[in-house]
CSV table of C-alpha atoms and ligand atoms in Angstrom, one decimal:
chain,number,residue,atom,x,y,z
A,1,MET,CA,0.0,0.0,0.0
A,2,GLN,CA,1.5,3.4,-1.1
A,3,THR,CA,2.0,5.8,1.8
A,4,PHE,CA,2.2,9.5,1.9
A,5,THR,CA,3.1,12.5,4.0
A,6,ALA,CA,0.5,15.1,4.9
A,7,VAL,CA,1.7,18.7,5.3
A,8,VAL,CA,-0.7,20.8,7.5
A,9,PRO,CA,-0.1,24.6,7.2
A,10,ALA,CA,-1.0,25.9,10.7
A,11,ALA,CA,1.2,29.1,10.9
A,12,GLY,CA,-1.6,31.6,10.2
A,13,ARG,CA,-2.8,34.3,12.5
A,14,GLY,CA,-6.5,33.8,11.9
A,15,SER,CA,-7.1,37.6,11.7
A,16,ARG,CA,-10.5,37.2,10.0
A,17,MET,CA,-11.6,35.2,13.0
A,18,GLN,CA,-11.1,38.2,15.3
A,19,ALA,CA,-10.3,35.8,18.2
A,20,ASN,CA,-7.8,36.2,21.0
A,21,MET,CA,-5.6,33.4,19.6
A,22,PRO,CA,-4.8,31.9,16.2
A,23,LYS,CA,-8.0,30.2,15.1
A,24,GLN,CA,-6.5,26.7,14.7
A,25,TYR,CA,-6.3,26.6,18.6
A,26,LEU,CA,-9.8,27.7,19.3
A,27,PRO,CA,-11.9,25.0,21.1
A,28,LEU,CA,-14.4,23.0,19.0
A,29,GLY,CA,-16.3,20.6,21.3
A,30,ASP,CA,-13.8,18.5,23.3
A,31,LYS,CA,-10.6,19.6,21.5
A,32,THR,CA,-9.1,22.4,19.4
A,33,ILE,CA,-9.7,22.9,15.7
A,34,ILE,CA,-6.2,21.6,14.8
A,35,GLU,CA,-6.6,18.5,17.0
A,36,HIS,CA,-9.8,17.6,15.1
A,37,THR,CA,-7.9,18.1,11.8
A,38,LEU,CA,-4.9,16.0,12.8
A,39,THR,CA,-7.0,13.2,14.4
A,40,ARG,CA,-8.9,12.9,11.1
A,41,LEU,CA,-5.7,12.7,9.1
A,42,LEU,CA,-4.0,10.3,11.5
A,43,ALA,CA,-7.0,7.9,11.0
A,44,HIS,CA,-6.0,7.3,7.3
A,45,PRO,CA,-3.8,4.2,7.0
A,46,GLN,CA,-1.8,5.6,4.0
A,47,ILE,CA,-0.7,8.8,5.9
A,48,GLU,CA,2.6,7.7,7.4
A,49,LYS,CA,3.7,11.1,8.7
A,50,ILE,CA,2.2,14.6,9.3
A,51,VAL,CA,4.3,17.7,9.1
A,52,VAL,CA,2.6,20.4,11.0
A,53,VAL,CA,3.8,23.9,10.0
A,54,ILE,CA,3.5,26.4,12.8
A,55,ALA,CA,4.4,30.0,13.4
A,56,ALA,CA,7.9,30.8,14.8
A,57,ASP,CA,6.3,32.3,17.9
A,58,ASP,CA,3.6,29.6,18.3
A,59,HIS,CA,3.5,28.6,22.0
A,60,HIS,CA,0.2,26.7,21.6
A,61,PHE,CA,1.1,23.6,19.6
A,62,SER,CA,3.7,22.1,22.0
A,63,SER,CA,1.1,22.0,24.8
A,64,LEU,CA,-1.2,19.7,22.8
A,65,PRO,CA,-1.1,15.9,23.6
A,66,LEU,CA,-0.8,15.3,19.8
A,67,ALA,CA,2.5,17.2,19.8
A,68,SER,CA,4.2,14.1,21.0
A,69,HIS,CA,2.5,11.7,18.5
A,70,PRO,CA,5.2,9.6,16.8
A,71,LYS,CA,3.7,10.3,13.3
A,72,ILE,CA,3.8,14.1,13.9
A,73,GLU,CA,6.7,16.3,13.1
A,74,VAL,CA,6.8,20.1,13.4
A,75,THR,CA,8.5,22.8,11.3
A,76,ILE,CA,8.3,26.5,11.1
A,77,GLY,CA,6.2,28.4,8.6
A,78,GLY,CA,6.5,31.8,7.0
A,79,PRO,CA,4.6,35.0,6.3
A,80,GLU,CA,2.5,33.5,3.5
A,81,ARG,CA,0.7,30.1,3.3
A,82,ALA,CA,2.7,29.1,0.3
A,83,ILE,CA,6.0,29.7,2.2
A,84,SER,CA,4.7,27.6,5.1
A,85,VAL,CA,3.8,24.8,2.7
A,86,LEU,CA,7.2,25.0,1.0
A,87,ASN,CA,8.9,24.8,4.4
A,88,GLY,CA,6.8,21.8,5.2
A,89,LEU,CA,7.7,20.1,1.9
A,90,SER,CA,11.4,20.2,2.9
A,91,CYS,CA,10.5,17.6,5.7
A,92,VAL,CA,8.7,15.3,3.2
A,93,GLU,CA,10.5,12.1,2.1
A,94,THR,CA,7.6,10.4,0.3
A,95,ASP,CA,7.1,10.7,-3.5
A,96,TRP,CA,3.6,12.1,-3.0
A,97,VAL,CA,2.3,14.7,-0.5
A,98,LEU,CA,-1.1,15.7,0.7
A,99,VAL,CA,-1.5,19.3,1.8
A,100,HIS,CA,-4.5,20.1,4.1
A,101,ASP,CA,-5.4,23.3,6.0
A,102,ALA,CA,-5.3,23.0,9.8
A,103,ALA,CA,-8.5,25.2,9.6
A,104,ARG,CA,-10.5,22.5,7.9
A,105,PRO,CA,-11.4,20.1,10.7
A,106,CYS,CA,-14.4,18.5,9.1
A,107,ILE,CA,-12.5,16.5,6.5
A,108,THR,CA,-13.8,12.9,6.3
A,109,LEU,CA,-12.0,9.6,5.8
A,110,ALA,CA,-14.2,8.9,2.8
A,111,ASP,CA,-13.1,12.2,1.1
A,112,LEU,CA,-9.5,11.4,1.9
A,113,ASP,CA,-9.9,8.0,0.3
A,114,THR,CA,-11.6,9.5,-2.8
A,115,LEU,CA,-8.7,12.0,-3.2
A,116,VAL,CA,-6.0,9.4,-2.6
A,117,SER,CA,-7.5,7.0,-5.2
A,118,ALA,CA,-7.3,9.7,-7.8
A,119,ILE,CA,-3.5,10.0,-7.8
A,120,ASP,CA,-3.0,7.0,-10.1
A,121,GLN,CA,-4.4,9.2,-12.8
A,122,GLY,CA,-1.0,10.9,-13.3
A,123,GLU,CA,1.5,13.4,-12.1
A,124,ASP,CA,-0.8,16.4,-12.4
A,125,GLY,CA,-2.2,15.6,-9.0
A,126,ALA,CA,-5.7,16.2,-7.7
A,127,ILE,CA,-7.6,18.4,-5.3
A,128,LEU,CA,-10.9,18.1,-3.5
A,129,ALA,CA,-13.4,20.7,-4.7
A,130,ILE,CA,-17.1,21.5,-4.9
A,131,PRO,CA,-18.9,22.8,-8.0
A,132,VAL,CA,-20.2,26.4,-7.5
A,133,LYS,CA,-24.0,26.4,-6.7
A,134,ASP,CA,-24.7,30.1,-6.5
A,135,THR,CA,-24.8,32.6,-9.3
A,136,MET,CA,-21.4,34.3,-9.3
A,137,LYS,CA,-20.9,38.0,-9.7
A,138,ARG,CA,-17.8,40.0,-10.4
A,139,ALA,CA,-17.7,43.3,-8.6
A,140,ASP,CA,-16.3,46.7,-9.8
A,141,ILE,CA,-14.3,48.9,-7.5
A,142,SER,CA,-17.4,50.3,-5.9
A,143,ASN,CA,-18.8,46.9,-5.1
A,144,ARG,CA,-21.4,47.1,-7.8
A,145,ILE,CA,-22.0,44.2,-10.1
A,146,GLU,CA,-19.8,44.4,-13.1
A,147,LEU,CA,-20.9,41.1,-14.6
A,148,THR,CA,-22.3,37.6,-13.9
A,149,VAL,CA,-19.6,34.9,-14.2
A,150,GLU,CA,-20.5,31.8,-16.2
A,151,ARG,CA,-20.6,29.2,-13.4
A,152,GLY,CA,-20.8,26.1,-15.7
A,153,HIS,CA,-17.2,25.1,-14.9
A,154,LEU,CA,-16.6,27.0,-11.7
A,155,TRP,CA,-15.5,25.1,-8.6
A,156,HIS,CA,-14.5,26.0,-5.0
A,157,ALA,CA,-11.0,24.6,-4.4
A,158,LEU,CA,-10.8,22.9,-1.0
A,159,THR,CA,-8.0,20.9,0.7
A,160,PRO,CA,-6.5,18.3,0.8
A,161,GLN,CA,-4.6,18.9,-2.4
A,162,MET,CA,-2.3,16.0,-3.5
A,163,PHE,CA,0.8,16.3,-5.7
A,164,PRO,CA,4.1,14.7,-6.4
A,165,THR,CA,6.4,16.2,-3.7
A,166,GLN,CA,9.3,17.4,-5.8
A,167,GLN,CA,7.1,18.8,-8.6
A,168,LEU,CA,5.0,20.7,-6.0
A,169,ALA,CA,8.1,22.1,-4.3
A,170,ASP,CA,9.6,23.2,-7.6
A,171,ALA,CA,6.3,24.8,-8.7
A,172,ILE,CA,5.9,26.8,-5.5
A,173,ASP,CA,9.5,27.9,-5.7
A,174,ALA,CA,9.0,29.1,-9.2
A,175,GLY,CA,5.7,30.9,-8.4
A,176,LEU,CA,7.3,32.7,-5.4
A,177,ALA,CA,10.3,33.7,-7.5
A,178,GLN,CA,7.9,35.4,-9.9
A,179,SER,CA,6.1,37.1,-6.9
A,180,ILE,CA,2.8,35.4,-7.9
A,181,VAL,CA,0.2,35.1,-5.2
A,182,LEU,CA,-0.3,31.4,-4.6
A,183,THR,CA,-3.4,30.9,-2.5
A,184,ASP,CA,-3.4,27.1,-3.0
A,185,GLU,CA,-1.0,24.4,-4.2
A,186,ALA,CA,-2.9,23.8,-7.4
A,187,SER,CA,-2.3,27.3,-8.5
A,188,ALA,CA,1.5,26.7,-8.4
A,189,MET,CA,1.1,23.5,-10.3
A,190,GLU,CA,-1.1,25.2,-12.9
A,191,LEU,CA,1.6,27.8,-13.3
A,192,ALA,CA,4.1,25.1,-13.9
A,193,GLY,CA,1.9,23.7,-16.7
A,194,PHE,CA,0.1,20.8,-14.9
A,195,LYS,CA,-3.6,20.3,-15.0
A,196,PRO,CA,-4.7,18.9,-11.6
A,197,LEU,CA,-7.9,16.9,-11.4
A,198,LEU,CA,-10.9,18.3,-9.6
A,199,ILE,CA,-12.4,15.7,-7.3
A,200,THR,CA,-15.9,16.4,-5.9
A,201,GLY,CA,-15.7,16.6,-2.2
A,202,ARG,CA,-18.2,17.2,0.6
A,203,ALA,CA,-19.5,20.7,1.0
A,204,ASP,CA,-19.2,20.4,4.7
A,205,ASN,CA,-15.4,20.4,4.5
A,206,ILE,CA,-15.4,24.0,5.4
A,207,LYS,CA,-12.4,26.2,6.2
A,208,VAL,CA,-13.0,27.9,9.6
A,209,THR,CA,-12.3,31.5,8.5
A,210,GLN,CA,-14.8,34.0,10.2
A,211,PRO,CA,-16.5,34.0,13.6
A,212,GLU,CA,-19.8,32.4,12.4
A,213,ASP,CA,-17.9,29.4,11.0
A,214,LEU,CA,-17.1,28.1,14.5
A,215,ALA,CA,-20.7,27.1,15.4
A,216,LEU,CA,-21.2,25.7,11.9
A,217,ALA,CA,-18.0,23.5,12.2
A,218,ALA,CA,-19.2,22.3,15.6
A,219,PHE,CA,-22.6,21.4,14.2
A,220,ILE,CA,-21.0,19.6,11.2
A,221,LEU,CA,-18.6,17.6,13.4
A,222,GLN,CA,-21.6,16.6,15.7
A,223,GLN,CA,-23.6,15.5,12.7
A,224,GLN,CA,-20.7,13.5,11.2
A,225,GLU,CA,-20.0,11.8,14.5
A,226,ARG,CA,-23.7,10.7,14.7
A,227,ALA,CA,-23.7,9.3,11.1
B,301,CTP,N1,1.5,32.3,6.6
B,301,CTP,C1,0.5,31.4,6.7
B,301,CTP,C2,-0.9,31.7,6.5
B,301,CTP,C3,-1.8,30.7,6.7
B,301,CTP,N2,-1.4,29.4,7.0
B,301,CTP,C4,-2.4,28.4,7.2
B,301,CTP,O1,-3.1,28.1,6.0
B,301,CTP,C5,-4.4,27.7,6.3
B,301,CTP,C6,-5.4,28.5,5.5
B,301,CTP,O2,-5.2,29.8,5.7
B,301,CTP,P1,-6.3,30.9,6.3
B,301,CTP,O3,-7.6,30.3,6.4
B,301,CTP,O4,-6.2,32.1,5.5
B,301,CTP,O5,-5.7,31.1,7.7
B,301,CTP,P2,-5.1,32.5,8.3
B,301,CTP,O6,-4.1,33.1,7.3
B,301,CTP,O7,-4.7,32.2,9.7
B,301,CTP,O8,-6.4,33.4,8.3
B,301,CTP,P3,-6.4,35.0,8.1
B,301,CTP,O9,-6.2,35.2,6.6
B,301,CTP,O10,-7.8,35.3,8.5
B,301,CTP,O11,-5.4,35.6,8.9
B,301,CTP,C7,-4.6,27.9,7.8
B,301,CTP,O12,-4.6,26.6,8.4
B,301,CTP,C8,-3.4,28.7,8.2
B,301,CTP,O13,-3.0,28.4,9.5
B,301,CTP,C9,0.0,29.1,7.2
B,301,CTP,O14,0.3,28.0,7.5
B,301,CTP,N3,0.9,30.1,7.0
B,302,LIG,C1,-6.1,26.5,0.2
B,302,LIG,C2,-7.5,27.0,0.3
B,302,LIG,O1,-8.1,26.5,1.5
B,302,LIG,C3,-8.2,26.5,-0.9
B,302,LIG,O2,-9.5,27.1,-0.9
B,302,LIG,C4,-7.5,28.5,0.3
B,302,LIG,O3,-7.0,29.0,-0.9
B,302,LIG,C5,-6.8,29.1,1.5
B,302,LIG,O4,-7.0,30.5,1.4
B,302,LIG,P1,-6.6,31.4,2.6
B,302,LIG,O5,-6.9,32.8,2.2
B,302,LIG,O6,-5.1,31.1,2.9
B,302,LIG,O7,-7.5,30.9,3.7
C-alpha cells in the first residue's frame, strides 16, 4: 500500500476570525480545531507522517497531547501560506504529499480515500473541490455588479490537495520567484503547466475563517459523529 506524508499549514494568525488566539487553537467541542484536523488525518492508513507547520512564535502547539505523537513532526512556517507549505515540503520524504489546511477540521476519511484513489491518474495531482452552486458575480471597485460569471465550470477549491512532492516544491519555488500570489498548491502546479484533477468533495469540508464558521463547524462535526 503506497503511503504519503501530509503537510498541514498551521502558521496563520487567523485575523479574519477576530479571536484572541490563532483560530486553529480555538476550542471546538472537546478539542481544538487543529486537533480535530490532525485526528482525522491520522486515521487514514496511508498517511505515514504529518508535518505540522507552525508560526515561529507559536506557543500553543507544544502544549497539545498530539504534539508528541510519533507520526507528527513540526516545522516553522512563513509570512504566506505558500511559504509555510514550502517549508513543510522540505520535511517530506515520500514521493507524494497531501496538503491540508489546519483550519479544515471536518475532512472525512471517505473524502481522503476519494482523493488518494485519484493519484493514479497521473502526475498532475488532484484536489478536493465543490462545484459552485450560487450565481457568481464579479464586482467593480465600488462593489457594484460588473458582470455575472458563467458558473458552468466554476469550482470552489478545497483541501486536501495532493501532488508529487518534488514537482510541487519546484512549482511553489517558481511561483514565489515570480512574486505570484499562490493561495493554494494547485495554482502553483497550474503555473508550472500541470492540469490537476478536480475531485468532488463534501460541501461540509469548510475552512473555519470567520466567527460564524465556528458554530457551523461544531454542528458539522456533531452530525458527522452521529452518522
Ligand atoms: N502564513 C501562513 C498563513 C496561513 N497558513 C495556514 O493556511 C491555512 C489556511 O489559511 P487561512 O484560512 O487564510 O488562515 P489565516 O491566514 O490564519 O487566516 P487570516 O487570513 O484570516 O489571517 C490555515 O490553516 C493557516 O494556519 C499558514 O500555515 N501560514
Ligand atoms: C487552500 C485553500 O483553502 C483552498 O480554498 C484557500 O486558498 C486558502 O486561502 P486562505 O486565504 O489562505 O484561507
